[in-house]
Amino acid sequence: MFANYKKTKKMKFNTKTIHGGQKPEEATGSVMPPVFLTSTFAQSSPGNHKGYAYGRGTNPTRTALENSFAAIENGTHGFAFASGMAAIDCVLRLLKPGDEVIAGDDLYGGTYRMFTQLFQKYGLEFSYVDMDDVKNVSDAITQKTKLIWIETPTNPLMKIADIESISSSVKEVNSNIIVAVDNTFATPYLQKPLDLGADIVMHSATKYLGGHSDLLMGALMVKDEKLAKEIHFIQFAAGAIAAPMDSFLALRGIKTLHIRMQRHCENGKAVAKFLKNHPKVGEVYYPGFKDHPNHEVATKQMKDFGGMVSFRLKDQSKEVAFQFLENTQIFTLAESLGGVESLVNHPVTMSHGSIPEKERLKVGITDSLIRLSVGIEDIEDLLADLEFALNT
């Protein structure tokens, strides 16, 4: 079900999060779409229905969410999946054995695991480059290259890739190469990859788009009609769809994305400055700092710098890192990110545990590296919590 987005194109972002691609429910005028908990839809005669035939293909609640997905990323088509990994799986199914994917060298552990342990054995080839430098990407392109996979900011080292420059250089080499961007950390509030030349935007909507740590979901957004049809077919055939109730929750979350992100950014900036000035903290990874290697790129393509901050303790031992992790009280030690509550993560043992140690160390994911998802609590409480954990 592909909607017409002409009316939403001129809306500002904050308005789009609430009204983008949306309309009152036709039967009752309900402002919020009902949760259509149904697996199938009645047909008046074979093949004659009201736009919905079977829940795996389309569902009205999911359609409302997918319209919102498209609107907030300035796309024309949005797709809601059962998880972020299901969305990535769909993108890789666009390829065939022998095709090559070029990805960043600092990659979410689940993505790396999918690449190396699932799709590699089906004949896809993967190469990893430092995307801080656009030339590293263009130099890696071969006749087999069919997909560029970009994370920016990266997880967990907060590296920044220049989406516009990479997209432009890739298309100059081969306009048929697909450029896909994982926009989970930034969200469309901060950057819009489709406007910068990317073909596909992916989100783990579990994170900031949902925003309340109460659902699992993935999202893809595109502008190209042919690509949209291919994605829709794969989603329908493979079946990794978002459920109606989760779709309702995600749509509700998106309506407050802009105000949540403002606070995430404010608190993230304050936490990053606090950590940078703390005597027990070494490197702090935050693109808002002027000494960040790609701060200028971040400033160019992002509205602000987000609520994700990673840092390294000066004491390099795992024991000291664990002591810090076990002593935070407001920052909850847990997987995931992007919710209203602050979370703390140890990449080596948690989010990036599936990456072999040799590969982790190569990019700098060490025992003392800690990742924070800075929530929207009062900043004084967050700083006090970090101070307590660092000094206990």
Coordinates of C-alpha atoms in Angstrom, one line a residue:
M1 CA 0.0 0.0 0.0
F2 CA 1.9 3.0 -1.3
A3 CA 0.5 6.4 -0.2
N4 CA 0.6 9.8 -1.8
Y5 CA 2.9 12.2 0.0
K6 CA 2.4 15.4 -1.8
K7 CA 0.7 17.1 1.1
T8 CA 3.5 16.2 3.5
K9 CA 6.4 17.4 1.4
K10 CA 6.2 21.0 2.6
M11 CA 5.7 20.2 6.3
K12 CA 8.6 21.0 8.7
F13 CA 10.1 18.0 10.5
N14 CA 8.4 18.5 13.8
T15 CA 5.0 18.7 12.1
K16 CA 5.8 15.6 10.0
T17 CA 6.4 13.5 13.1
I18 CA 2.8 14.1 14.1
H19 CA 1.0 14.5 10.8
G20 CA 3.3 13.2 8.1
G21 CA 1.6 10.6 5.9
Q22 CA -1.3 10.4 8.3
K23 CA -5.1 10.9 8.0
P24 CA -8.1 10.1 10.3
E25 CA -9.3 6.5 10.1
E26 CA -12.0 6.4 7.4
A27 CA -14.7 4.4 9.1
T28 CA -14.9 6.3 12.4
G29 CA -12.8 9.4 12.0
S30 CA -10.4 8.2 14.7
V31 CA -7.4 10.6 15.0
M32 CA -5.1 7.7 15.9
P33 CA -5.3 4.6 13.7
P34 CA -6.9 1.6 15.4
V35 CA -4.9 -1.5 16.1
F36 CA -6.2 -3.9 13.5
L37 CA -5.6 -7.3 15.1
T38 CA -6.6 -9.4 12.2
S39 CA -4.8 -11.9 10.0
T40 CA -7.1 -11.7 7.0
F41 CA -9.6 -9.4 5.3
A42 CA -13.0 -10.1 3.7
Q43 CA -13.3 -10.1 -0.1
S44 CA -16.5 -9.4 -2.0
S45 CA -15.4 -11.6 -4.8
P46 CA -12.1 -13.4 -5.5
G47 CA -9.4 -10.7 -5.7
N48 CA -11.8 -7.9 -5.0
H49 CA -11.1 -6.3 -1.7
K50 CA -10.6 -2.9 0.0
G51 CA -6.8 -2.8 -0.4
Y52 CA -6.0 -5.4 2.2
A53 CA -6.1 -9.2 1.6
Y54 CA -3.8 -10.9 4.1
G55 CA -1.9 -9.5 7.1
R56 CA 1.5 -10.6 6.0
G57 CA 1.2 -8.4 2.9
T58 CA -0.4 -5.3 4.5
N59 CA -2.2 -4.2 7.6
P60 CA -3.9 -0.8 8.1
T61 CA -2.0 0.0 11.3
R62 CA 1.3 -1.0 9.7
T63 CA 0.4 1.1 6.7
A64 CA -0.1 4.2 8.9
L65 CA 3.3 3.6 10.4
E66 CA 5.0 3.0 7.1
N67 CA 3.5 6.2 5.8
S68 CA 5.0 8.0 8.7
F69 CA 8.4 6.3 8.2
A70 CA 8.5 7.6 4.6
A71 CA 7.5 11.1 5.6
I72 CA 10.1 11.7 8.3
E73 CA 12.9 10.5 6.1
N74 CA 11.7 12.5 3.0
G75 CA 11.1 9.2 1.2
T76 CA 8.2 8.0 -0.8
H77 CA 7.9 4.4 0.6
G78 CA 8.4 3.1 4.1
F79 CA 8.5 -0.5 5.4
A80 CA 8.2 -1.8 8.9
F81 CA 9.9 -5.1 9.9
A82 CA 9.9 -7.3 12.9
S83 CA 13.4 -6.1 14.0
G84 CA 16.3 -4.0 12.7
M85 CA 18.1 -7.2 11.8
A86 CA 15.1 -8.3 9.7
A87 CA 15.3 -5.0 7.8
I88 CA 19.0 -5.5 7.1
D89 CA 18.3 -9.1 6.0
C90 CA 15.8 -7.7 3.5
V91 CA 18.4 -5.4 2.0
L92 CA 20.9 -8.2 1.6
R93 CA 18.3 -10.3 -0.2
L94 CA 18.4 -7.7 -3.0
L95 CA 21.7 -9.2 -3.9
K96 CA 22.8 -12.5 -5.4
P97 CA 25.8 -14.9 -4.8
G98 CA 29.1 -13.4 -5.9
D99 CA 28.0 -9.8 -5.2
E100 CA 30.2 -7.7 -2.9
V101 CA 29.2 -5.4 0.0
I102 CA 31.6 -2.7 1.2
A103 CA 30.9 -1.8 4.8
G104 CA 32.5 0.4 7.5
D105 CA 35.1 -1.1 9.7
D106 CA 33.3 0.0 12.9
L107 CA 30.0 -1.9 12.6
Y108 CA 27.3 -2.9 15.0
G109 CA 28.0 -6.5 16.2
G110 CA 24.7 -7.9 15.0
T111 CA 25.2 -6.5 11.5
Y112 CA 28.8 -8.0 11.4
R113 CA 27.4 -11.4 12.6
M114 CA 24.7 -11.4 9.9
F115 CA 27.3 -10.5 7.2
T116 CA 29.9 -13.1 8.3
Q117 CA 27.9 -16.0 9.7
L118 CA 24.8 -16.0 7.6
F119 CA 25.2 -14.3 4.2
Q120 CA 28.9 -15.0 3.6
K121 CA 28.1 -18.7 3.4
Y122 CA 25.5 -18.0 0.7
G123 CA 28.1 -16.5 -1.5
L124 CA 28.0 -12.8 -0.7
E125 CA 31.4 -11.2 -0.3
F126 CA 32.2 -8.5 2.3
S127 CA 35.0 -6.0 2.6
Y128 CA 35.5 -3.5 5.4
V129 CA 37.1 0.0 5.1
D130 CA 37.6 3.0 7.3
M131 CA 34.8 5.3 6.0
D132 CA 36.3 8.4 7.6
D133 CA 38.0 8.9 4.2
V134 CA 35.8 8.8 1.1
K135 CA 38.7 7.6 -1.0
N136 CA 38.9 4.4 1.0
V137 CA 35.4 3.6 -0.2
S138 CA 35.8 4.5 -3.9
D139 CA 39.2 2.7 -4.0
A140 CA 37.6 -0.5 -2.7
I141 CA 34.9 -0.7 -5.4
T142 CA 35.2 -3.6 -7.8
Q143 CA 33.1 -5.0 -10.6
K144 CA 31.4 -7.2 -8.0
T145 CA 30.4 -4.3 -5.7
K146 CA 26.6 -4.0 -5.5
L147 CA 26.0 -2.4 -2.0
I148 CA 27.7 0.2 0.2
W149 CA 26.7 -0.2 3.8
I150 CA 27.2 2.9 5.9
E151 CA 26.8 3.5 9.6
T152 CA 27.1 7.1 10.8
P153 CA 27.6 7.8 13.6
T154 CA 29.1 4.3 14.1
N155 CA 28.4 1.9 16.9
P156 CA 30.3 2.2 19.3
L157 CA 33.2 4.5 18.3
M158 CA 31.0 7.4 16.9
K159 CA 32.9 7.6 13.6
I160 CA 31.3 9.9 11.0
A161 CA 31.1 9.0 7.3
D162 CA 30.3 11.8 4.7
I163 CA 27.1 10.4 3.2
E164 CA 26.9 12.9 0.4
S165 CA 30.5 12.6 -0.7
I166 CA 30.4 8.8 -0.5
S167 CA 27.1 8.6 -2.4
S168 CA 28.4 10.9 -5.1
S169 CA 31.8 9.1 -5.5
V170 CA 30.1 5.7 -5.6
K171 CA 27.5 6.8 -8.2
E172 CA 30.3 8.2 -10.4
V173 CA 32.0 4.8 -10.5
N174 CA 28.7 2.8 -11.0
S175 CA 25.3 4.4 -10.7
N176 CA 23.7 0.9 -10.1
I177 CA 25.5 0.4 -6.8
I178 CA 23.1 0.7 -3.9
V179 CA 24.1 3.1 -1.1
A180 CA 22.4 2.2 2.2
V181 CA 22.7 4.1 5.5
D182 CA 22.0 2.8 9.0
N183 CA 20.6 6.0 10.5
T184 CA 19.7 4.5 13.9
F185 CA 22.0 6.7 16.0
A186 CA 21.2 10.0 14.3
T187 CA 17.5 9.6 13.5
P188 CA 15.9 11.7 10.8
Y189 CA 15.7 14.5 13.3
L190 CA 19.5 14.9 12.9
Q191 CA 20.2 13.7 9.4
K192 CA 18.4 12.6 6.3
P193 CA 20.5 10.2 4.2
L194 CA 18.0 10.1 1.2
D195 CA 18.5 13.9 0.8
L196 CA 22.2 13.3 0.8
G197 CA 22.2 10.8 -2.1
A198 CA 21.6 7.5 -0.4
D199 CA 19.2 4.9 -1.9
I200 CA 18.0 3.2 1.3
V201 CA 17.8 4.3 4.9
M202 CA 17.6 1.7 7.6
H203 CA 16.6 2.1 11.3
S204 CA 16.4 -0.2 14.2
A205 CA 13.1 1.4 15.2
T206 CA 13.4 -0.4 18.5
K207 CA 15.7 2.5 19.4
Y208 CA 14.9 6.2 19.0
L209 CA 11.9 6.0 16.7
G210 CA 10.0 3.8 19.2
G211 CA 11.8 5.6 22.0
H212 CA 10.4 3.9 25.0
S213 CA 12.2 0.5 25.1
D214 CA 8.9 -1.4 24.7
L215 CA 9.0 -2.8 21.1
L216 CA 11.2 -4.5 18.6
M217 CA 11.1 -3.2 15.0
G218 CA 13.1 -2.3 11.9
A219 CA 12.5 0.2 9.2
L220 CA 13.5 0.8 5.6
M221 CA 12.8 4.0 3.7
V222 CA 13.4 4.7 0.0
K223 CA 12.5 7.1 -2.8
D224 CA 12.9 4.9 -5.9
E225 CA 9.7 3.1 -7.0
K226 CA 11.5 0.1 -8.5
L227 CA 13.5 -0.5 -5.4
A228 CA 10.4 -0.1 -3.2
K229 CA 8.6 -2.8 -5.2
E230 CA 11.6 -5.2 -4.8
I231 CA 11.7 -4.5 -1.0
H232 CA 7.9 -5.0 -0.7
F233 CA 8.1 -8.3 -2.6
I234 CA 10.9 -9.6 -0.3
Q235 CA 9.1 -8.5 2.8
F236 CA 5.9 -10.2 1.7
A237 CA 7.6 -13.3 0.6
A238 CA 9.9 -13.7 3.6
G239 CA 7.3 -12.5 6.1
A240 CA 9.4 -10.6 8.7
I241 CA 6.8 -7.9 9.2
A242 CA 6.0 -5.7 12.2
A243 CA 2.9 -6.7 14.2
P244 CA -0.1 -4.3 14.4
M245 CA 0.3 -3.5 18.1
D246 CA 4.0 -2.8 17.7
S247 CA 3.2 -0.6 14.7
F248 CA 0.8 1.4 16.9
L249 CA 3.4 1.8 19.6
A250 CA 6.1 2.9 17.1
L251 CA 3.8 5.5 15.5
R252 CA 3.0 6.8 19.0
G253 CA 6.7 7.1 19.7
I254 CA 7.5 8.9 16.5
K255 CA 5.0 11.7 17.4
T256 CA 7.4 12.8 20.2
L257 CA 10.6 12.1 18.4
H258 CA 11.5 15.7 17.9
I259 CA 11.1 16.8 21.5
R260 CA 12.8 13.7 22.8
M261 CA 15.8 14.2 20.5
Q262 CA 16.2 17.8 21.6
R263 CA 16.7 16.6 25.2
H264 CA 18.8 13.6 24.2
C265 CA 21.1 16.0 22.4
E266 CA 21.3 18.5 25.3
N267 CA 22.0 15.8 27.8
G268 CA 24.5 14.0 25.5
K269 CA 26.5 17.2 25.1
A270 CA 26.7 17.8 28.8
V271 CA 27.7 14.2 29.6
A272 CA 30.4 14.3 26.9
K273 CA 31.9 17.5 28.4
F274 CA 31.7 16.0 31.9
L275 CA 33.6 12.9 30.8
K276 CA 36.2 14.7 28.9
N277 CA 37.2 16.7 31.9
H278 CA 37.1 13.8 34.4
P279 CA 40.6 12.6 35.6
K280 CA 39.7 8.9 35.4
V281 CA 38.5 9.1 31.8
G282 CA 40.7 8.7 28.7
E283 CA 39.3 9.2 25.2
V284 CA 35.7 10.4 24.8
Y285 CA 34.0 9.6 21.4
Y286 CA 31.5 12.3 20.6
P287 CA 31.1 14.0 17.2
G288 CA 30.2 17.3 18.8
F289 CA 33.8 17.9 19.9
K290 CA 35.9 20.1 17.6
D291 CA 38.8 17.7 17.9
H292 CA 36.7 14.7 16.6
P293 CA 38.4 13.6 13.4
N294 CA 35.2 14.3 11.3
H295 CA 33.6 17.0 13.3
E296 CA 33.2 19.2 10.3
V297 CA 31.4 16.5 8.4
A298 CA 29.1 15.9 11.3
T299 CA 28.4 19.6 11.5
K300 CA 27.6 19.7 7.8
Q301 CA 25.2 16.7 7.6
M302 CA 23.7 16.6 11.1
K303 CA 21.4 19.1 12.9
D304 CA 23.0 18.3 16.3
F305 CA 25.2 15.5 17.7
G306 CA 22.8 13.1 19.4
G307 CA 22.6 11.3 22.7
M308 CA 25.2 8.6 22.2
V309 CA 28.6 8.9 23.9
S310 CA 31.4 6.4 24.2
F311 CA 34.4 6.7 26.3
R312 CA 37.5 4.8 27.5
L313 CA 38.7 4.6 31.1
K314 CA 42.3 5.4 31.7
D315 CA 42.6 2.2 33.6
Q316 CA 42.5 -0.3 30.8
S317 CA 41.5 -3.4 32.8
K318 CA 38.2 -5.2 32.4
E319 CA 37.9 -5.3 36.2
V320 CA 37.7 -1.5 36.6
A321 CA 35.3 -1.2 33.7
F322 CA 33.0 -3.8 35.3
Q323 CA 33.3 -1.9 38.6
F324 CA 32.0 1.2 36.9
L325 CA 29.3 -0.7 35.1
E326 CA 28.0 -2.3 38.3
N327 CA 27.9 0.9 40.2
T328 CA 25.7 3.1 38.0
Q329 CA 22.2 3.6 39.4
I330 CA 20.4 5.7 36.9
F331 CA 22.3 4.5 33.9
T332 CA 20.9 0.9 33.6
L333 CA 23.3 -1.8 32.4
A334 CA 21.5 -3.2 29.5
E335 CA 21.5 -3.9 25.8
S336 CA 19.9 -1.5 23.3
L337 CA 19.8 2.3 23.3
G338 CA 17.6 5.2 22.3
G339 CA 14.9 5.0 25.0
V340 CA 13.9 7.8 27.3
E341 CA 15.9 6.1 30.1
S342 CA 19.7 6.2 30.2
L343 CA 21.5 3.0 29.5
V344 CA 25.2 1.9 29.8
N345 CA 26.7 -0.8 27.7
H346 CA 30.0 -2.8 27.6
P347 CA 30.6 -3.4 23.9
V348 CA 33.2 -6.2 24.3
T349 CA 30.8 -8.4 26.3
M350 CA 27.5 -7.1 25.1
S351 CA 26.6 -5.4 21.8
H352 CA 29.8 -6.4 20.0
G353 CA 30.5 -9.7 21.7
S354 CA 29.9 -11.6 18.5
I355 CA 32.9 -9.9 16.8
P356 CA 36.1 -11.9 17.1
E357 CA 38.6 -10.3 19.5
K358 CA 41.2 -9.7 16.8
E359 CA 38.7 -7.7 14.7
R360 CA 37.5 -5.8 17.7
L361 CA 41.0 -4.7 18.8
K362 CA 41.8 -3.7 15.2
V363 CA 39.3 -0.9 15.4
G364 CA 39.7 -0.1 19.1
I365 CA 36.9 -1.9 20.9
T366 CA 38.8 -2.7 24.0
D367 CA 37.9 -3.9 27.6
S368 CA 37.8 -0.3 28.9
L369 CA 35.5 1.0 26.2
I370 CA 32.0 1.9 27.5
R371 CA 29.0 3.1 25.5
L372 CA 26.3 5.4 27.0
S373 CA 22.8 6.0 25.6
V374 CA 22.0 9.3 27.3
G375 CA 18.4 9.5 28.2
I376 CA 16.1 12.5 28.9
E377 CA 16.3 12.5 32.7
D378 CA 17.5 15.6 34.6
I379 CA 21.1 16.2 33.7
E380 CA 22.2 16.9 37.3
D381 CA 21.1 13.3 38.2
L382 CA 22.9 11.8 35.3
L383 CA 26.2 13.6 36.1
A384 CA 25.9 12.7 39.7
D385 CA 25.4 9.0 38.8
L386 CA 28.5 9.0 36.6
E387 CA 30.6 10.7 39.2
F388 CA 29.5 8.2 41.8
A389 CA 30.3 5.2 39.5
L390 CA 33.7 6.6 38.5
N391 CA 34.7 7.2 42.1
T392 CA 33.4 4.1 43.8

